[in-house]
Tab-separated table of C-alpha atoms in Angstrom:
chain	number	residue	atom	x	y	z
A	3	MET	CA	23.086	12.618	-4.839
A	4	SER	CA	24.929	10.156	-7.065
A	5	ARG	CA	23.434	7.985	-9.811
A	6	ALA	CA	24.079	4.910	-7.619
A	7	ASP	CA	22.061	6.543	-4.820
A	8	ASP	CA	19.216	7.291	-7.246
A	9	ILE	CA	19.201	3.661	-8.353
A	10	MET	CA	19.225	2.386	-4.753
A	11	ASN	CA	16.408	4.769	-3.769
A	12	VAL	CA	14.198	3.516	-6.574
A	13	ALA	CA	15.104	-0.109	-5.838
A	14	ASN	CA	14.271	0.452	-2.152
A	15	HIS	CA	10.864	1.831	-3.165
A	16	PHE	CA	10.174	-1.110	-5.486
A	17	ILE	CA	11.232	-3.645	-2.846
A	18	LEU	CA	8.836	-2.152	-0.294
A	19	GLU	CA	6.073	-1.903	-2.865
A	20	ARG	CA	6.513	-5.217	-4.694
A	21	GLY	CA	9.092	-7.416	-2.972
A	22	TYR	CA	12.333	-8.814	-4.354
A	23	SER	CA	11.023	-10.763	-7.322
A	24	ALA	CA	8.504	-8.310	-8.735
A	25	PHE	CA	10.801	-5.586	-10.061
A	26	SER	CA	13.532	-5.521	-12.656
A	27	TYR	CA	16.314	-3.303	-13.915
A	28	ALA	CA	13.926	-2.265	-16.691
A	29	ASP	CA	11.504	-0.942	-14.029
A	30	ILE	CA	14.273	1.061	-12.381
A	31	ALA	CA	15.575	2.359	-15.715
A	32	GLY	CA	12.076	3.472	-16.692
A	33	GLU	CA	11.526	5.229	-13.365
A	34	ILE	CA	14.812	7.136	-13.492
A	35	GLY	CA	14.984	7.601	-17.255
A	36	ILE	CA	18.282	5.822	-17.883
A	37	GLN	CA	19.451	2.756	-19.788
A	38	LYS	CA	19.647	-0.632	-18.044
A	39	ALA	CA	23.365	-0.678	-18.871
A	40	SER	CA	23.804	2.320	-16.554
A	41	ILE	CA	22.377	0.287	-13.687
A	42	HIS	CA	24.628	-2.681	-14.519
A	43	TYR	CA	27.607	-0.323	-14.431
A	44	HIS	CA	26.921	0.437	-10.747
A	45	PHE	CA	25.359	-2.886	-9.767
A	46	PRO	CA	26.372	-5.839	-11.947
A	47	SER	CA	23.516	-8.015	-10.649
A	48	LYS	CA	20.177	-7.641	-8.927
A	49	ALA	CA	21.606	-9.517	-5.931
A	50	ASN	CA	24.408	-6.946	-5.724
A	51	LEU	CA	21.918	-4.078	-5.954
A	52	VAL	CA	19.612	-5.440	-3.246
A	53	GLN	CA	22.583	-6.302	-1.023
A	54	SER	CA	23.716	-2.670	-1.365
A	55	VAL	CA	20.218	-1.362	-0.597
A	56	VAL	CA	19.959	-3.552	2.510
A	57	GLY	CA	23.512	-2.665	3.575
A	58	ARG	CA	22.707	1.037	3.327
A	59	TYR	CA	19.475	0.455	5.258
A	60	ARG	CA	21.395	-1.360	7.998
A	61	GLN	CA	23.787	1.582	8.313
A	62	GLN	CA	20.841	3.986	8.683
A	63	ILE	CA	19.333	1.810	11.402
A	64	LYS	CA	22.693	1.577	13.225
A	65	SER	CA	22.949	5.380	13.140
A	66	ASN	CA	19.425	5.734	14.521
A	67	LEU	CA	20.131	3.214	17.290
A	68	ALA	CA	23.313	5.101	18.162
A	69	LEU	CA	21.237	8.284	18.511
A	70	LEU	CA	18.888	6.461	20.873
A	71	ASP	CA	21.854	5.112	22.832
A	72	GLY	CA	23.106	8.685	23.232
A	73	MET	CA	19.815	9.839	24.762
A	74	GLU	CA	19.452	10.385	28.460
A	75	GLY	CA	16.885	8.211	30.116
A	76	ASP	CA	16.015	4.685	30.981
A	77	PRO	CA	16.433	1.922	28.401
A	78	GLN	CA	12.664	1.383	28.507
A	79	GLU	CA	12.224	4.944	27.251
A	80	LYS	CA	14.645	4.219	24.408
A	81	LEU	CA	12.605	1.168	23.443
A	82	THR	CA	9.463	3.307	23.546
A	83	GLN	CA	11.133	5.859	21.254
A	84	TYR	CA	12.100	3.080	18.845
A	85	LEU	CA	8.515	1.834	18.777
A	86	ASN	CA	7.211	5.389	18.379
A	87	TYR	CA	9.421	5.849	15.307
A	88	TRP	CA	7.797	2.897	13.567
A	89	GLU	CA	4.343	3.965	14.674
A	90	VAL	CA	4.854	7.367	13.018
A	91	CYS	CA	6.139	5.692	9.828
A	92	LEU	CA	3.125	3.381	9.710
A	93	GLU	CA	0.749	6.264	10.452
A	94	ALA	CA	2.062	8.098	7.399
A	95	GLN	CA	1.751	5.009	5.231
A	96	ALA	CA	0.867	1.566	6.591
A	97	THR	CA	3.122	-0.031	3.979
A	98	ASP	CA	6.235	1.803	5.249
A	99	ILE	CA	7.669	-1.137	7.181
A	100	CYS	CA	11.161	-2.405	7.916
A	101	LEU	CA	12.877	-3.345	4.656
A	102	CYS	CA	14.441	-6.427	6.235
A	103	ALA	CA	11.143	-7.585	7.730
A	104	LEU	CA	9.578	-7.443	4.304
A	105	LEU	CA	12.466	-9.247	2.620
A	106	ALA	CA	12.594	-11.892	5.366
A	107	SER	CA	9.301	-13.247	4.074
A	108	GLU	CA	11.143	-14.059	0.827
A	109	ILE	CA	14.224	-15.693	2.408
A	110	PRO	CA	13.909	-18.983	0.472
A	111	ILE	CA	14.286	-17.230	-2.890
A	112	LEU	CA	16.851	-14.583	-1.956
A	113	PRO	CA	20.516	-14.831	-2.944
A	114	GLU	CA	22.869	-15.716	-0.091
A	115	GLU	CA	24.457	-12.239	0.049
A	116	VAL	CA	21.027	-10.671	0.675
A	117	ARG	CA	20.055	-13.342	3.223
A	118	SER	CA	23.283	-12.643	5.109
A	119	GLU	CA	22.495	-8.915	5.307
A	120	ILE	CA	18.990	-9.617	6.632
A	121	LYS	CA	20.218	-12.104	9.230
A	122	ALA	CA	22.876	-9.625	10.374
A	123	HIS	CA	20.235	-6.900	10.708
A	124	PHE	CA	17.969	-9.122	12.806
A	125	GLN	CA	20.895	-10.138	15.019
A	126	GLU	CA	21.963	-6.506	15.538
A	127	LEU	CA	18.445	-5.503	16.532
A	128	THR	CA	18.056	-8.456	18.888
A	129	ASP	CA	21.409	-7.621	20.503
A	130	TRP	CA	20.322	-3.990	20.911
A	131	PHE	CA	17.032	-4.982	22.547
A	132	MET	CA	18.867	-7.359	24.887
A	133	LYS	CA	21.359	-4.624	25.799
A	134	LEU	CA	18.489	-2.264	26.645
A	135	LEU	CA	16.869	-4.859	28.857
A	136	GLN	CA	20.136	-5.554	30.665
A	137	GLU	CA	21.059	-1.875	31.108
A	138	SER	CA	17.893	-0.898	32.922
A	139	LYS	CA	18.740	0.899	36.180
A	140	VAL	CA	15.710	-0.710	37.778
A	141	PRO	CA	15.519	-4.515	37.625
A	142	LEU	CA	12.885	-5.576	35.126
A	143	GLN	CA	10.341	-8.319	35.345
A	144	TYR	CA	8.401	-9.799	32.494
A	145	THR	CA	4.752	-10.707	32.653
A	146	THR	CA	5.678	-14.039	31.111
A	147	ALA	CA	7.240	-16.165	33.863
A	148	ASP	CA	10.803	-17.453	33.560
A	149	VAL	CA	11.746	-15.571	30.385
A	150	SER	CA	15.393	-14.638	29.921
A	151	ASP	CA	16.547	-11.284	28.555
A	152	GLU	CA	17.549	-13.051	25.344
A	153	GLU	CA	14.122	-14.656	24.949
A	154	MET	CA	12.414	-11.315	25.623
A	155	ALA	CA	14.682	-9.575	23.078
A	156	HIS	CA	13.671	-12.135	20.448
A	157	GLY	CA	10.032	-11.660	21.435
A	158	ILE	CA	10.342	-7.893	21.016
A	159	LEU	CA	11.882	-8.341	17.561
A	160	ALA	CA	9.149	-10.767	16.494
A	161	GLY	CA	6.407	-8.584	17.948
A	162	ILE	CA	7.604	-5.414	16.239
A	163	HIS	CA	7.984	-7.034	12.838
A	164	GLY	CA	4.732	-8.960	13.195
A	165	GLY	CA	2.980	-5.708	14.096
A	166	MET	CA	4.407	-4.053	10.991
A	167	LEU	CA	3.217	-6.887	8.771
A	168	ALA	CA	-0.241	-6.789	10.357
A	169	ALA	CA	-0.437	-3.004	9.841
A	170	ARG	CA	0.539	-3.510	6.206
A	171	THR	CA	-1.927	-6.364	5.698
A	172	PHE	CA	-4.883	-4.464	7.144
A	173	ASN	CA	-3.624	-1.013	6.049
A	174	ASP	CA	-4.181	0.010	9.660
A	175	VAL	CA	-1.560	1.427	12.054
A	176	GLY	CA	-3.856	0.341	14.892
A	177	GLN	CA	-2.577	-3.200	14.393
A	178	PHE	CA	0.950	-2.032	15.248
A	179	ARG	CA	-0.288	0.071	18.183
A	180	MET	CA	-1.829	-3.020	19.777
A	181	ILE	CA	1.478	-4.880	19.508
A	182	LYS	CA	3.391	-1.851	20.825
A	183	SER	CA	1.104	-1.574	23.824
A	184	GLY	CA	1.379	-5.277	24.545
A	185	LEU	CA	5.167	-5.269	24.332
A	186	LEU	CA	5.545	-2.312	26.662
A	187	HIS	CA	3.037	-3.869	29.083
A	188	GLN	CA	5.094	-7.085	29.222
A	189	ILE	CA	8.173	-5.238	30.490
A	190	SER	CA	7.878	-3.473	33.821
A	191	PRO	CA	10.121	-2.582	36.767
A	192	ALA	CA	10.332	-5.344	39.367
A	193	LYS	CA	8.260	-4.712	42.449
């Protein structure tokens, strides 16, 4: 693992623990045992560092979604697997939520390059959810009348991230499980 990776790992941890504003290069340097100048060598600014952390996170998510896309089975099962992944993460530690969901709550104070990464992540996820809904071999119906695939995809995104934030707030994975159950109940094969 490179020094840049070490720095990004620690920054990722601090972002999830404290948010964007509540950590500094001094915190990272102290955690790793290096000089702040070493961090500036790899990441000239905090915005550059956080953009790199979010960019790396987005690549990991894309890889995981590609693995799900490669699975046999109905798109609903793939959505269930995606939800199960987050449930397991939250079971291990209720604060282990989506990095972009956490940072989205700080959008007004984030530098533009970080905001762009977060928006791109949300759009990619929404597009993936919509693709799953449209690829179902069995026509789907939603318990909410007259909802388009796009509206349902946005609802899934909001539900998942809201469930993560609720689990974090209450330190209780049960909050996410309720959202998961509700989302899966809303999507069913047409009769």
